[in-house]
Amino acid sequence: MKYEYKLYEPSWCPGCGNYMIRTALKMALEELEIEPHEVVLVSGIGQAAKMQHYIKVNGFNGLHGRAIPPAIGIRLANKNLKVIVESGDGGSYGEGGNHFIHAIRRNIDIAHFVHDNQIYGLTKGQASPTTAMGQKTTLQFDGVKVEPIKPLALALTMGAGFVARGFSGDIPHLVSLMKAAIEYKGYALVDILQPCVVWNRVNTFAWYKNRVYHLPEDYDYTNKEEAMKKALEFDDKIPIGILYKEEKESYEDRFDFIKNGPPLVDRQLNPMDAERLMEEFR
Amino acid sequence: MDYSVLIGGAAGQGMDTCAILLEKTLKRCGFSVYASSDYMSRVRGGHNFFYIRFSDRKLYSFSPRVDLIFAMNKETVDIHRSKLKENGFILTQETIEDIVTKLGNPKVINTVGLGFILKYFGLPMDIAAEVIKEEFKEGIIEINLRALEEGYKQSKNRYSLTTFKDESILINGNQAVGVGAIAAGCRFYCGYPMTPSTGVLNYLAAHSNEFGIAVDQVEDEVAALNMALGAAYAGVRAMTGSSGGGFALMVEALSLAGMIEVPVVLINVQRPGPATGFPTRTEQADLRFMIHAGHGEFPRMVIALRDVEDAFYQTVRAFNIAEKYQIPVLLMSDQHLADSVVTVKPFDFTKVKVERYISGEEEVVDEEYKRYRFTEDGISPRILPGKIPGQVVLVDSDEHDEWGHITESDEIRTKMVDKRLKKYEYLKEDIQEPWFIGKDKPENLIICWGSTYGAVREAVDRLIEEGYSIGALIFGDIWPLPTKRLLDFGKMAKRIIDVEQNATGQLESLIREVALMKPTDRILKYDGRPFSGEEVYKRIREVL
C-alpha cells in the first residue's frame, strides 16, 4: 500500500456500531491492497451514510435513499473503480427500496453494506423497515403496526448472487465478509447488524451478541433453499456469514463495449465520428 | 408552390408507415418538408393523423389547410373535411379498396395510397420505389412495389411538379437532440419511457453499441438523475431526460446537482399538464417550473430548443456549459418539436467543439485535493476519482467545506452559497441573446420562445409581405434571461405581443420580473395542439 486510509473524528455516539464497521472496512480494504483513490464510497443520508467523512476515500454522499443509482452510474462510467455503497436500513430498504430491488436485477458490480440497527437514528428513534412488529418507538407509541422487511430473503427472491449477514461486534468475521463482497463480481449484499445505543433499547449489543452464530463450516452456500431458511431465521438465533453465493455475469459485462474496451471515462471524444449519422436521415 | 397532405385513420392502420414513405419521397424530390403528427395516447384505434406539407421554399410550420386528405377510415373524412382547400381532393379508403383486395393484403393500403398521392401531384414513382426498398423487410418489398404501381395507375395528374436536387436531411427534434448528444461525446444516458421524450432514449439506445454509450432504462426517474450524476462524477458526459411528470421526480436530484457541482445535462420534452395531462400533445407550460425546480438556491442554465438545428447545436453547447461551470444545464423541448419531421441542411460537425475543463495533477495545489476550493469565479478545479494516485474526490449533499466534508459552520456556509451563486456572474458571458427576425426597428415586436419559432416565423414573413412593420425575438436561452436585445427592441416598439403555448404567459411574466418590461398583448394557446403559422398570423392580425 502506497497511501494510507487516514481517519477523521466521527460524530457518531460513543458505543455506536458504526465505529466497528469503519474499523472492519479499513481492514478489508487494506488487506485487499486497494488504494484510497481506487475506491468510491457512495452513500445516502443518515449516521451510517457519513462514512466517507471519517475515512479518506473517494466519496459520493448523495441523497437519502439514493445511494445505489449514483453507484451504478459510477461503475458504468469507470469499471476500474471499486464501488461500495454504505447506508443504513432506512435508506437501503425504505426510501431506496425500489433501487435495492433493481440493483439486484442488474447485478451491477457493487458491494452494498447496510448498517442495520433496526431503528432510525439521525431522525431520533422512529421505526425503520427492519424494526420488529409491536416494538414501541419515539413515533410508534403503541408499537409498530407493520411487518418488518426481510432483506436477505428479498434479495434471494430477486436472484442476488451474494447474500450475507454480519455483526458489528465480530470484526474479524465482518472483515472476511466485506472482502468477499468487494471481490465478488456483481451485486453483493451484506446486512450488518449493529446496535443503536441511543434509540433502540430492544436490539442492544447484548441482544445481538446472544443470538448471532457463525454458519457451520460445512454450510453449503450454493444451496438456495437452505439459504432461504437461514435468511428467515431471525428470532432466538441469527446466523451470520455468507448465506448464498453464485457466480453470475455482472451488468457491466453484459455491455460488450464496456467489457471489451477501456473504461468509458478514458475514451476519446471526437465529434467528427458522429458525422456519419447524417446518412440515416438522407 | 406550397402543398399540404393530411393522412388520417385509427392507430394501428399503418399511417406512420405511409407518412414516413411520403415524407422521405418528398424530401428526395428536393422539397422542403414539414410534417406534424397528431396522435392519441392509445395503442390501437382512436383517431390519429399527420399533416405533411411540402414546398420549393423553406418551410417553418405545418399547414392545417390541406390539398389532399388520405382518409383511411370514414371518421377521417368527417373530422377533417373542413380543412380541405377549395379545389382539394379526398382519397377515401373505398377509392382504392378494390386494388387492395386484388393484391390480397390489407396492409398495402399505405403504399397504394402513396402511389395515388404521388401521381396526383405529378411526382415520379421511382424515388418512392427506392424508399420502399430501404424501409421494408425483404419478404414484403415486392408486394408493396406492386401496390405503389397500382395506386399510381389508379390516380390522375392534378399537378405536374418539378423536382429538385436533394441536399437535406429529414429529422425530428428528439433525433436531433440524440445526434447532438453523440457529437458532444455523451457516454451515459438513462431514462424511463415517457411520451414524448422517449424518442431521445430510443435514439441513443439504438446507437449505444456503436458509439459506446451506456444507456440504462431506469426503474424510475428518481433513479435517473441520481444515476446520471454518478456517471458524471466519475467523469463521463452524462445526460437524462423525461417529460414534465418525470422531470418532477428528478427535482430533488437537480438540487443535488447544484449542491455537489457535478455537471449534467437534462432534457424536458414538455407535454401539457398538470399531472398526466395530455400525454401525446404539446405545450410550453414548464418554463417557470424548469427555472425554479429544486429546493434551495443554486445556479443552473435553462435553454429552450427552437427548431431541429437549434436542438442539435444547443445540446452540444449544453454539455460544454455544464462542464465549464459545473452546473446542471436543462434543455426544454416539447412534443411539437420532438415529433415534427422536417428537412434541414445536414448539421455541421466541424462547428462542434468538445470543451471539458477537467484538471490534471499539476492543477492540484493543495496537499489534499479540495473539490470545493474557493476561487475567484466560484469554479473549483475538477479532477476525476481514481485518476490521480493518492488524491480523492469527495462530493457531499450536506453543506460542506472545501474538501467536501460535512460542516455546520455559519461562516463556511455563507462562503459556499456565495461560491455557487457567483457562477451566475460568469455564466452571463456565455448567454446568447434571442434570435431576431423581421423588419429593422419594428413597431410591432413579437416575443416568443422555443418551438413556437416556426409558426411565428411564418406569420412574421407573411405580415412583412403585407407591409407591416413587425419583427420577433425568439428566446433560446431562458435562464439566465438575456435582456439586452429585449430592452433595445422593446424601447422602439409601440406594441409588444407575447406569443406562447401556455395559459399564463410564463415568459411574459419572467420578462416583467427580470427586464421590468410589460408586453402590451398576449396570444396564448393551451389546447394541446401546436400553433401553425396560419393560426399565429390570424391571431396577430386580430391584435394589430
PDB file of N, CA and C in Angstrom, chain B residues 2 16 38 57 61 117 127 138 144 170 194 204 224 237 239 244 254 305 366 395 433 443-444 485 490 538 541 543:
ATOM      1  N   ASP B   2     -46.707  25.302 -52.661  1.00  0.00           N
ATOM      2  CA  ASP B   2     -46.823  25.007 -51.234  1.00  0.00           C
ATOM      3  C   ASP B   2     -48.056  24.118 -51.046  1.00  0.00           C
ATOM      4  N   ASP B  16     -48.365   5.648 -39.905  1.00  0.00           N
ATOM      5  CA  ASP B  16     -46.975   6.063 -39.669  1.00  0.00           C
ATOM      6  C   ASP B  16     -46.101   5.663 -40.847  1.00  0.00           C
ATOM      7  N   ASP B  38     -50.381  14.128 -35.073  1.00  0.00           N
ATOM      8  CA  ASP B  38     -51.371  14.322 -34.017  1.00  0.00           C
ATOM      9  C   ASP B  38     -51.857  12.936 -33.643  1.00  0.00           C
ATOM     10  N   ARG B  57     -39.822  26.258 -51.297  1.00  0.00           N
ATOM     11  CA  ARG B  57     -39.090  27.209 -50.448  1.00  0.00           C
ATOM     12  C   ARG B  57     -39.130  26.707 -49.008  1.00  0.00           C
ATOM     13  N   SER B  61     -43.371  25.778 -40.708  1.00  0.00           N
ATOM     14  CA  SER B  61     -44.517  25.315 -39.943  1.00  0.00           C
ATOM     15  C   SER B  61     -45.333  24.345 -40.789  1.00  0.00           C
ATOM     16  N   ILE B 117     -51.181   9.317 -54.336  1.00  0.00           N
ATOM     17  CA  ILE B 117     -50.844  10.709 -53.990  1.00  0.00           C
ATOM     18  C   ILE B 117     -49.738  11.237 -54.912  1.00  0.00           C
ATOM     19  N   ILE B 127     -38.550   7.191 -57.191  1.00  0.00           N
ATOM     20  CA  ILE B 127     -37.955   7.599 -55.899  1.00  0.00           C
ATOM     21  C   ILE B 127     -38.664   6.880 -54.753  1.00  0.00           C
ATOM     22  N   GLU B 138     -37.284  -7.706 -46.518  1.00  0.00           N
ATOM     23  CA  GLU B 138     -37.169  -8.473 -47.764  1.00  0.00           C
ATOM     24  C   GLU B 138     -38.501  -9.037 -48.279  1.00  0.00           C
ATOM     25  N   ASN B 144     -45.368  -4.527 -51.986  1.00  0.00           N
ATOM     26  CA  ASN B 144     -45.535  -3.080 -51.799  1.00  0.00           C
ATOM     27  C   ASN B 144     -45.168  -2.297 -53.059  1.00  0.00           C
ATOM     28  N   LEU B 170     -33.780  14.586 -43.253  1.00  0.00           N
ATOM     29  CA  LEU B 170     -35.147  14.588 -42.732  1.00  0.00           C
ATOM     30  C   LEU B 170     -35.076  14.073 -41.305  1.00  0.00           C
ATOM     31  N   MET B 194     -41.262   7.827 -21.370  1.00  0.00           N
ATOM     32  CA  MET B 194     -42.388   8.739 -21.152  1.00  0.00           C
ATOM     33  C   MET B 194     -42.582   9.586 -22.398  1.00  0.00           C
ATOM     34  N   LEU B 204     -30.642   7.037 -28.634  1.00  0.00           N
ATOM     35  CA  LEU B 204     -29.340   6.739 -28.033  1.00  0.00           C
ATOM     36  C   LEU B 204     -29.173   5.244 -27.768  1.00  0.00           C
ATOM     37  N   ALA B 224     -33.040   8.068 -12.266  1.00  0.00           N
ATOM     38  CA  ALA B 224     -32.418   8.574 -13.499  1.00  0.00           C
ATOM     39  C   ALA B 224     -31.384   9.672 -13.256  1.00  0.00           C
ATOM     40  N   ARG B 237     -19.449  12.342 -19.827  1.00  0.00           N
ATOM     41  CA  ARG B 237     -20.543  13.265 -20.100  1.00  0.00           C
ATOM     42  C   ARG B 237     -21.842  12.486 -19.972  1.00  0.00           C
ATOM     43  N   MET B 239     -26.238  12.377 -19.357  1.00  0.00           N
ATOM     44  CA  MET B 239     -27.489  13.078 -19.643  1.00  0.00           C
ATOM     45  C   MET B 239     -28.668  12.194 -19.269  1.00  0.00           C
ATOM     46  N   GLY B 244     -42.618  16.413 -18.408  1.00  0.00           N
ATOM     47  CA  GLY B 244     -42.918  17.127 -17.165  1.00  0.00           C
ATOM     48  C   GLY B 244     -43.015  16.270 -15.915  1.00  0.00           C
ATOM     49  N   LEU B 254     -31.933  17.304  -8.870  1.00  0.00           N
ATOM     50  CA  LEU B 254     -31.481  18.527  -9.535  1.00  0.00           C
ATOM     51  C   LEU B 254     -30.831  19.446  -8.498  1.00  0.00           C
ATOM     52  N   LEU B 305     -35.229  24.840 -26.934  1.00  0.00           N
ATOM     53  CA  LEU B 305     -34.836  24.475 -28.294  1.00  0.00           C
ATOM     54  C   LEU B 305     -35.877  25.011 -29.273  1.00  0.00           C
ATOM     55  N   ASP B 366      -3.241  21.881  -3.495  1.00  0.00           N
ATOM     56  CA  ASP B 366      -3.243  21.557  -2.074  1.00  0.00           C
ATOM     57  C   ASP B 366      -2.688  20.150  -1.863  1.00  0.00           C
ATOM     58  N   VAL B 395     -17.660  14.409  -2.856  1.00  0.00           N
ATOM     59  CA  VAL B 395     -18.786  15.329  -3.071  1.00  0.00           C
ATOM     60  C   VAL B 395     -19.849  15.020  -2.022  1.00  0.00           C
ATOM     61  N   GLU B 433     -28.140  36.091 -26.787  1.00  0.00           N
ATOM     62  CA  GLU B 433     -29.327  36.932 -26.957  1.00  0.00           C
ATOM     63  C   GLU B 433     -30.333  36.185 -27.840  1.00  0.00           C
ATOM     64  N   GLU B 443     -42.213  48.328 -35.373  1.00  0.00           N
ATOM     65  CA  GLU B 443     -43.189  48.966 -34.467  1.00  0.00           C
ATOM     66  C   GLU B 443     -43.905  47.909 -33.643  1.00  0.00           C
ATOM     67  N   ASN B 444     -44.055  46.762 -34.262  1.00  0.00           N
ATOM     68  CA  ASN B 444     -44.715  45.656 -33.569  1.00  0.00           C
ATOM     69  C   ASN B 444     -43.685  44.558 -33.296  1.00  0.00           C
ATOM     70  N   ARG B 485     -31.057  42.704 -25.985  1.00  0.00           N
ATOM     71  CA  ARG B 485     -31.872  42.886 -27.193  1.00  0.00           C
ATOM     72  C   ARG B 485     -33.308  43.224 -26.853  1.00  0.00           C
ATOM     73  N   GLY B 490     -37.481  46.600 -27.323  1.00  0.00           N
ATOM     74  CA  GLY B 490     -38.666  46.970 -26.555  1.00  0.00           C
ATOM     75  C   GLY B 490     -38.881  48.474 -26.536  1.00  0.00           C
ATOM     76  N   LYS B 538     -53.219  34.756 -38.125  1.00  0.00           N
ATOM     77  CA  LYS B 538     -54.590  35.248 -37.906  1.00  0.00           C
ATOM     78  C   LYS B 538     -54.721  35.964 -36.569  1.00  0.00           C
ATOM     79  N   ARG B 541     -53.065  39.327 -36.591  1.00  0.00           N
ATOM     80  CA  ARG B 541     -53.913  40.272 -37.348  1.00  0.00           C
ATOM     81  C   ARG B 541     -55.048  40.802 -36.476  1.00  0.00           C
ATOM     82  N   VAL B 543     -54.911  41.384 -33.416  1.00  0.00           N
ATOM     83  CA  VAL B 543     -54.352  42.326 -32.430  1.00  0.00           C
ATOM     84  C   VAL B 543     -53.971  43.649 -33.093  1.00  0.00           C
TER      85      VAL B 543
END
